[in-house]
Amino acid sequence: MYKDNELLCQFFYQPIQIMKLEELLCDKRGRLAYPFIIVVYEGHAIYTLQGRQLQLSSNSVMFVDDGDDFQLLKANECIGVVIIYRAYGPNIVNLLQNTTLMVHCPYRLMNLVKEIEREAKITVESNPFRLQKLFAEMLEELYNHLRTNKEQEGLWIDRVLDYMNLHFNEDLTREQMAEKAQVSPEHFSRTFHKHTGYTYSEYLTLLRIRESQKKLLLGMPKLDDLAQVVGYREGTYLSRKFKEIVGVSPTVYYQKSKRLIVLNANHTACLLALGITPVLGVYSPFLENIKSVPSSQKLTGYEQDIASNYQEIIAACPDVVINYSGSMEKQALLSIGPVFELSCRQLSWREQFGLIANLVDRREVYNHWLRQYDEQIVHCNQLLDRRFGARGTAIVWEIGSHAAYCLNSSHGRGSHILYEDLGFSRPDEIVAHNIEKTGYLTVNIEEIVHFPADYIFVTALPTKDSGKESLLAVLHSDKWKSLAAVQKKQVYFMNQYETFYGYDPLSSAVQLQKLMEVLTS
């Protein structure tokens, strides 16, 4: 006897009836209780599905899993066939389940269906397995075509959404977008709704209103001027659409205190430095030591698992969401509120801090905080001038269990303080790897000996034994011992990952303190 887990996991699809398409118009003797496939060779057929009236065109194939939701209304001058089938197998999962429409099907697929039609009319004795073989070939062709279509569909829908995000203020029609995607307007609408949850016009309106909200975060322009900026002709229409989506008028939205949600720890730190605690925010262990907030205000693990906090974000009813630009969750957040985006690669922490200060109307607090920080930088440079004179080169390593990471200013880790505030320079070996563009360099732990510098800072050490062994082997190597920084005792093992992880005002202030402690000790 074989156990279930020893059996091959196979699925079988058996054609049980084949009929002309027009027969569905008048004959419903229970046969639609089974799933079926509609194939249209020529012409057009009109049908309803879940109350919506749609059209089947030439060279199209449709899978219908539940016949109760389907009704054929018209098939005049339409040539096609219906194949009713059953699925068999252990723990049956119908790979063709749910209603799926495929258009522009290949010539080979249409020919296979016609062969199946012809074979179904021949007596079984002539070749009892040929019909099943042809049907299996047809399913394989359909499956491959469906998979290819889905991949291509994902590509064109992404292109369309990217284009709309950039050109929503222009007069964009559904037909124009369908032409760009090289699909029919009807197919465009179905696919667009499936991927976004919105009709094309609803999504375009949402983009325009979210942009209006972002403009209103920083000032109150005339409504007619704002309407022109986002793609409407006059302010009255914008105001009506704005209230439908946001719930209040543009003027009320501008005047009200905003409920802020922050989706990364760096921007949470910016708000805390300005004296503001967000309704919901991401808190690193470093920030939790600085500011104690209730767990109800923390998005625990959000940067690792977006979906687990999605309902919590919706329930918070944010007026604005602060996050980095280009984030993967941008599409999902569009339905919740405007996303105030900041580029982590193009904007320094000072610039991001300043933009957030403008957003929450705390420019004076920002200026005061930055003035104090810059005074501290001046004092630190005076100390280093007396101790070292010319600074020389410095390199920052973050050593993990499998690799070592050299970080540039745009990724923080204290490197922005060394290079931008304290006057150290990057070693030629690092510059040669184009780190100013990439932001970081990843090498094997053994390779750190090939990047000499006058000063070497290690902000994190391996936590696993394999990484520790690799690092110890490096530290005992002749190549490491020959480095100038090692011989001059200018290597600093700090191992404070959480402290050096942040790229924000609060983290930078503490990182400056830690760097000065080791440099002047």
PDB file of C-alpha atoms in Angstrom, residues 12-203:
ATOM      1  CA  PHE A  12      -6.227  15.651 -14.510  1.00  0.00           C
ATOM      2  CA  TYR A  13      -8.725  17.588 -16.568  1.00  0.00           C
ATOM      3  CA  GLN A  14     -11.334  15.601 -18.463  1.00  0.00           C
ATOM      4  CA  PRO A  15     -13.459  17.157 -21.214  1.00  0.00           C
ATOM      5  CA  ILE A  16     -17.024  15.935 -20.633  1.00  0.00           C
ATOM      6  CA  GLN A  17     -18.959  17.879 -23.261  1.00  0.00           C
ATOM      7  CA  ILE A  18     -18.223  20.067 -26.276  1.00  0.00           C
ATOM      8  CA  MET A  19     -20.898  22.325 -27.771  1.00  0.00           C
ATOM      9  CA  LYS A  20     -21.303  25.255 -30.127  1.00  0.00           C
ATOM     10  CA  LEU A  21     -21.199  28.671 -28.487  1.00  0.00           C
ATOM     11  CA  GLU A  22     -24.695  29.655 -29.647  1.00  0.00           C
ATOM     12  CA  GLU A  23     -26.176  26.648 -27.790  1.00  0.00           C
ATOM     13  CA  LEU A  24     -25.519  28.509 -24.515  1.00  0.00           C
ATOM     14  CA  LEU A  25     -28.146  31.072 -25.521  1.00  0.00           C
ATOM     15  CA  CYS A  26     -31.081  28.699 -25.081  1.00  0.00           C
ATOM     16  CA  ASP A  27     -29.827  25.471 -23.487  1.00  0.00           C
ATOM     17  CA  LYS A  28     -29.022  25.484 -19.747  1.00  0.00           C
ATOM     18  CA  ARG A  29     -29.882  21.966 -18.606  1.00  0.00           C
ATOM     19  CA  GLY A  30     -27.549  22.024 -15.632  1.00  0.00           C
ATOM     20  CA  ARG A  31     -24.391  21.504 -17.664  1.00  0.00           C
ATOM     21  CA  LEU A  32     -22.956  24.856 -16.460  1.00  0.00           C
ATOM     22  CA  ALA A  33     -22.639  23.391 -12.983  1.00  0.00           C
ATOM     23  CA  TYR A  34     -19.154  22.336 -14.153  1.00  0.00           C
ATOM     24  CA  PRO A  35     -16.346  24.733 -15.056  1.00  0.00           C
ATOM     25  CA  PHE A  36     -16.071  25.448 -18.769  1.00  0.00           C
ATOM     26  CA  ILE A  37     -13.905  27.114 -21.381  1.00  0.00           C
ATOM     27  CA  ILE A  38     -15.286  29.407 -24.063  1.00  0.00           C
ATOM     28  CA  VAL A  39     -13.261  29.809 -27.260  1.00  0.00           C
ATOM     29  CA  VAL A  40     -14.227  32.434 -29.864  1.00  0.00           C
ATOM     30  CA  TYR A  41     -12.738  31.916 -33.330  1.00  0.00           C
ATOM     31  CA  GLU A  42     -14.464  34.757 -35.158  1.00  0.00           C
ATOM     32  CA  GLY A  43     -16.944  37.555 -34.453  1.00  0.00           C
ATOM     33  CA  HIS A  44     -18.100  38.940 -31.101  1.00  0.00           C
ATOM     34  CA  ALA A  45     -20.225  37.609 -28.275  1.00  0.00           C
ATOM     35  CA  ILE A  46     -21.936  39.651 -25.556  1.00  0.00           C
ATOM     36  CA  TYR A  47     -22.222  38.226 -22.025  1.00  0.00           C
ATOM     37  CA  THR A  48     -22.846  39.320 -18.444  1.00  0.00           C
ATOM     38  CA  LEU A  49     -20.604  38.357 -15.553  1.00  0.00           C
ATOM     39  CA  GLN A  50     -21.507  39.307 -11.990  1.00  0.00           C
ATOM     40  CA  GLY A  51     -23.963  41.843 -13.375  1.00  0.00           C
ATOM     41  CA  ARG A  52     -21.506  43.534 -15.749  1.00  0.00           C
ATOM     42  CA  GLN A  53     -22.053  43.406 -19.519  1.00  0.00           C
ATOM     43  CA  LEU A  54     -18.837  42.543 -21.411  1.00  0.00           C
ATOM     44  CA  GLN A  55     -17.690  41.387 -24.838  1.00  0.00           C
ATOM     45  CA  LEU A  56     -15.770  38.380 -26.162  1.00  0.00           C
ATOM     46  CA  SER A  57     -13.884  39.055 -29.387  1.00  0.00           C
ATOM     47  CA  SER A  58     -12.095  36.953 -32.025  1.00  0.00           C
ATOM     48  CA  ASN A  59      -9.216  34.703 -30.925  1.00  0.00           C
ATOM     49  CA  SER A  60     -10.149  34.972 -27.263  1.00  0.00           C
ATOM     50  CA  VAL A  61     -10.480  32.307 -24.585  1.00  0.00           C
ATOM     51  CA  MET A  62     -12.355  32.552 -21.323  1.00  0.00           C
ATOM     52  CA  PHE A  63     -12.310  30.238 -18.294  1.00  0.00           C
ATOM     53  CA  VAL A  64     -15.503  30.267 -16.225  1.00  0.00           C
ATOM     54  CA  ASP A  65     -15.322  28.486 -12.878  1.00  0.00           C
ATOM     55  CA  ASP A  66     -18.819  29.372 -11.662  1.00  0.00           C
ATOM     56  CA  GLY A  67     -21.517  29.276 -14.345  1.00  0.00           C
ATOM     57  CA  ASP A  68     -24.122  30.854 -12.043  1.00  0.00           C
ATOM     58  CA  ASP A  69     -22.460  34.261 -12.481  1.00  0.00           C
ATOM     59  CA  PHE A  70     -22.254  33.932 -16.277  1.00  0.00           C
ATOM     60  CA  GLN A  71     -24.932  34.497 -18.928  1.00  0.00           C
ATOM     61  CA  LEU A  72     -24.449  34.630 -22.696  1.00  0.00           C
ATOM     62  CA  LEU A  73     -26.655  37.359 -24.185  1.00  0.00           C
ATOM     63  CA  LYS A  74     -25.704  37.459 -27.851  1.00  0.00           C
ATOM     64  CA  ALA A  75     -23.596  35.348 -30.192  1.00  0.00           C
ATOM     65  CA  ASN A  76     -24.977  36.242 -33.615  1.00  0.00           C
ATOM     66  CA  GLU A  77     -22.479  35.803 -36.440  1.00  0.00           C
ATOM     67  CA  CYS A  78     -20.026  34.513 -33.850  1.00  0.00           C
ATOM     68  CA  ILE A  79     -18.160  31.232 -34.350  1.00  0.00           C
ATOM     69  CA  GLY A  80     -16.972  29.558 -31.184  1.00  0.00           C
ATOM     70  CA  VAL A  81     -17.051  26.504 -28.966  1.00  0.00           C
ATOM     71  CA  VAL A  82     -17.673  25.672 -25.306  1.00  0.00           C
ATOM     72  CA  ILE A  83     -15.672  22.897 -23.617  1.00  0.00           C
ATOM     73  CA  ILE A  84     -17.100  21.692 -20.305  1.00  0.00           C
ATOM     74  CA  TYR A  85     -14.626  19.763 -18.136  1.00  0.00           C
ATOM     75  CA  ARG A  86     -13.974  18.175 -14.750  1.00  0.00           C
ATOM     76  CA  ALA A  87     -10.822  18.347 -12.625  1.00  0.00           C
ATOM     77  CA  TYR A  88      -9.493  15.297 -10.747  1.00  0.00           C
ATOM     78  CA  GLY A  89      -6.597  14.714  -8.402  1.00  0.00           C
ATOM     79  CA  PRO A  90      -5.508  14.492  -4.743  1.00  0.00           C
ATOM     80  CA  ASN A  91      -6.387  17.738  -2.873  1.00  0.00           C
ATOM     81  CA  ILE A  92      -7.724  19.207  -6.116  1.00  0.00           C
ATOM     82  CA  VAL A  93      -6.589  22.707  -6.883  1.00  0.00           C
ATOM     83  CA  ASN A  94      -8.062  23.812 -10.179  1.00  0.00           C
ATOM     84  CA  LEU A  95      -5.194  25.579 -11.942  1.00  0.00           C
ATOM     85  CA  LEU A  96      -7.711  27.171 -14.303  1.00  0.00           C
ATOM     86  CA  GLN A  97     -10.100  28.325 -11.578  1.00  0.00           C
ATOM     87  CA  ASN A  98     -11.714  31.747 -11.394  1.00  0.00           C
ATOM     88  CA  THR A  99     -12.971  33.657 -14.405  1.00  0.00           C
ATOM     89  CA  THR A 100     -10.065  34.613 -16.634  1.00  0.00           C
ATOM     90  CA  LEU A 101     -10.204  36.212 -20.074  1.00  0.00           C
ATOM     91  CA  MET A 102      -7.336  35.857 -22.522  1.00  0.00           C
ATOM     92  CA  VAL A 103      -7.290  37.870 -25.736  1.00  0.00           C
ATOM     93  CA  HIS A 104      -5.111  37.682 -28.867  1.00  0.00           C
ATOM     94  CA  CYS A 105      -4.492  33.973 -28.365  1.00  0.00           C
ATOM     95  CA  PRO A 106      -1.904  32.339 -30.651  1.00  0.00           C
ATOM     96  CA  TYR A 107      -2.732  30.544 -33.897  1.00  0.00           C
ATOM     97  CA  ARG A 108      -1.504  27.179 -32.515  1.00  0.00           C
ATOM     98  CA  LEU A 109      -3.979  27.378 -29.639  1.00  0.00           C
ATOM     99  CA  MET A 110      -6.945  28.045 -31.937  1.00  0.00           C
ATOM    100  CA  ASN A 111      -5.905  25.115 -34.132  1.00  0.00           C
ATOM    101  CA  LEU A 112      -5.695  22.776 -31.134  1.00  0.00           C
ATOM    102  CA  VAL A 113      -9.259  23.661 -30.138  1.00  0.00           C
ATOM    103  CA  LYS A 114     -10.490  22.976 -33.662  1.00  0.00           C
ATOM    104  CA  GLU A 115      -8.721  19.587 -33.612  1.00  0.00           C
ATOM    105  CA  ILE A 116     -10.464  18.796 -30.315  1.00  0.00           C
ATOM    106  CA  GLU A 117     -13.796  19.645 -31.921  1.00  0.00           C
ATOM    107  CA  ARG A 118     -13.100  17.306 -34.843  1.00  0.00           C
ATOM    108  CA  GLU A 119     -11.812  14.498 -32.626  1.00  0.00           C
ATOM    109  CA  ALA A 120     -14.895  14.676 -30.379  1.00  0.00           C
ATOM    110  CA  LYS A 121     -17.042  13.705 -33.376  1.00  0.00           C
ATOM    111  CA  ILE A 122     -15.006  10.578 -34.129  1.00  0.00           C
ATOM    112  CA  THR A 123     -15.813   7.269 -32.472  1.00  0.00           C
ATOM    113  CA  VAL A 124     -13.647   6.503 -29.441  1.00  0.00           C
ATOM    114  CA  GLU A 125     -12.521   3.139 -30.801  1.00  0.00           C
ATOM    115  CA  SER A 126     -10.330   4.738 -33.498  1.00  0.00           C
ATOM    116  CA  ASN A 127      -7.935   6.224 -30.918  1.00  0.00           C
ATOM    117  CA  PRO A 128      -9.320   6.312 -27.352  1.00  0.00           C
ATOM    118  CA  PHE A 129      -6.517   8.568 -26.003  1.00  0.00           C
ATOM    119  CA  ARG A 130      -6.190  11.169 -28.735  1.00  0.00           C
ATOM    120  CA  LEU A 131      -8.930  13.488 -27.456  1.00  0.00           C
ATOM    121  CA  GLN A 132      -7.421  13.492 -23.966  1.00  0.00           C
ATOM    122  CA  LYS A 133      -3.957  14.128 -25.435  1.00  0.00           C
ATOM    123  CA  LEU A 134      -5.176  17.086 -27.497  1.00  0.00           C
ATOM    124  CA  PHE A 135      -7.052  18.513 -24.528  1.00  0.00           C
ATOM    125  CA  ALA A 136      -3.928  18.252 -22.349  1.00  0.00           C
ATOM    126  CA  GLU A 137      -1.879  20.007 -25.055  1.00  0.00           C
ATOM    127  CA  MET A 138      -4.478  22.749 -25.249  1.00  0.00           C
ATOM    128  CA  LEU A 139      -4.387  23.246 -21.468  1.00  0.00           C
ATOM    129  CA  GLU A 140      -0.601  23.410 -21.509  1.00  0.00           C
ATOM    130  CA  GLU A 141      -0.712  26.015 -24.281  1.00  0.00           C
ATOM    131  CA  LEU A 142      -3.362  27.995 -22.386  1.00  0.00           C
ATOM    132  CA  TYR A 143      -1.396  27.832 -19.151  1.00  0.00           C
ATOM    133  CA  ASN A 144       1.815  29.034 -20.792  1.00  0.00           C
ATOM    134  CA  HIS A 145      -0.025  31.812 -22.619  1.00  0.00           C
ATOM    135  CA  LEU A 146      -1.745  32.865 -19.403  1.00  0.00           C
ATOM    136  CA  ARG A 147       1.553  32.972 -17.501  1.00  0.00           C
ATOM    137  CA  THR A 148       3.217  34.992 -20.271  1.00  0.00           C
ATOM    138  CA  ASN A 149       0.240  37.360 -20.378  1.00  0.00           C
ATOM    139  CA  LYS A 150       0.429  37.922 -16.627  1.00  0.00           C
ATOM    140  CA  GLU A 151       4.126  38.744 -16.843  1.00  0.00           C
ATOM    141  CA  GLN A 152       3.536  41.163 -19.718  1.00  0.00           C
ATOM    142  CA  GLU A 153       0.470  42.558 -17.979  1.00  0.00           C
ATOM    143  CA  GLY A 154       2.557  43.344 -14.917  1.00  0.00           C
ATOM    144  CA  LEU A 155       5.046  45.175 -17.102  1.00  0.00           C
ATOM    145  CA  TRP A 156       2.541  47.377 -18.915  1.00  0.00           C
ATOM    146  CA  ILE A 157       0.465  48.168 -15.846  1.00  0.00           C
ATOM    147  CA  ASP A 158       3.632  49.330 -14.078  1.00  0.00           C
ATOM    148  CA  ARG A 159       4.542  51.513 -17.065  1.00  0.00           C
ATOM    149  CA  VAL A 160       1.062  53.027 -17.125  1.00  0.00           C
ATOM    150  CA  LEU A 161       1.073  53.749 -13.389  1.00  0.00           C
ATOM    151  CA  ASP A 162       4.529  55.321 -13.602  1.00  0.00           C
ATOM    152  CA  TYR A 163       3.355  57.504 -16.489  1.00  0.00           C
ATOM    153  CA  MET A 164       0.211  58.555 -14.629  1.00  0.00           C
ATOM    154  CA  ASN A 165       2.221  59.425 -11.524  1.00  0.00           C
ATOM    155  CA  LEU A 166       4.283  61.839 -13.619  1.00  0.00           C
ATOM    156  CA  HIS A 167       1.583  63.217 -15.957  1.00  0.00           C
ATOM    157  CA  PHE A 168      -1.626  63.159 -13.877  1.00  0.00           C
ATOM    158  CA  ASN A 169      -1.984  66.938 -14.320  1.00  0.00           C
ATOM    159  CA  GLU A 170      -2.394  66.491 -18.076  1.00  0.00           C
ATOM    160  CA  ASP A 171      -5.560  65.618 -19.995  1.00  0.00           C
ATOM    161  CA  LEU A 172      -5.126  61.828 -19.904  1.00  0.00           C
ATOM    162  CA  THR A 173      -7.877  59.597 -21.256  1.00  0.00           C
ATOM    163  CA  ARG A 174      -8.383  55.885 -20.773  1.00  0.00           C
ATOM    164  CA  GLU A 175      -8.041  55.383 -24.526  1.00  0.00           C
ATOM    165  CA  GLN A 176      -4.656  57.150 -24.566  1.00  0.00           C
ATOM    166  CA  MET A 177      -3.365  54.951 -21.764  1.00  0.00           C
ATOM    167  CA  ALA A 178      -4.704  51.796 -23.436  1.00  0.00           C
ATOM    168  CA  GLU A 179      -2.884  52.798 -26.610  1.00  0.00           C
ATOM    169  CA  LYS A 180       0.345  53.256 -24.654  1.00  0.00           C
ATOM    170  CA  ALA A 181      -0.145  49.815 -23.141  1.00  0.00           C
ATOM    171  CA  GLN A 182      -0.987  48.386 -26.591  1.00  0.00           C
ATOM    172  CA  VAL A 183      -4.172  46.706 -25.347  1.00  0.00           C
ATOM    173  CA  SER A 184      -7.855  47.314 -26.021  1.00  0.00           C
ATOM    174  CA  PRO A 185      -9.627  49.912 -23.828  1.00  0.00           C
ATOM    175  CA  GLU A 186     -11.890  47.183 -22.404  1.00  0.00           C
ATOM    176  CA  HIS A 187      -8.944  44.921 -21.474  1.00  0.00           C
ATOM    177  CA  PHE A 188      -7.120  47.957 -20.084  1.00  0.00           C
ATOM    178  CA  SER A 189     -10.059  48.777 -17.786  1.00  0.00           C
ATOM    179  CA  ARG A 190     -10.400  45.219 -16.494  1.00  0.00           C
ATOM    180  CA  THR A 191      -6.678  44.836 -15.808  1.00  0.00           C
ATOM    181  CA  PHE A 192      -6.326  48.304 -14.303  1.00  0.00           C
ATOM    182  CA  HIS A 193      -9.170  47.671 -11.857  1.00  0.00           C
ATOM    183  CA  LYS A 194      -7.797  44.253 -10.936  1.00  0.00           C
ATOM    184  CA  HIS A 195      -4.339  45.664 -10.123  1.00  0.00           C
ATOM    185  CA  THR A 196      -5.308  48.922  -8.398  1.00  0.00           C
ATOM    186  CA  GLY A 197      -8.802  48.365  -7.023  1.00  0.00           C
ATOM    187  CA  TYR A 198      -9.904  51.555  -8.797  1.00  0.00           C
ATOM    188  CA  THR A 199     -11.371  52.410 -12.152  1.00  0.00           C
ATOM    189  CA  TYR A 200      -9.091  54.488 -14.353  1.00  0.00           C
ATOM    190  CA  SER A 201     -10.982  57.741 -13.677  1.00  0.00           C
ATOM    191  CA  GLU A 202     -11.121  57.063  -9.911  1.00  0.00           C
ATOM    192  CA  TYR A 203      -7.382  56.504  -9.779  1.00  0.00           C
TER     193      TYR A 203
END
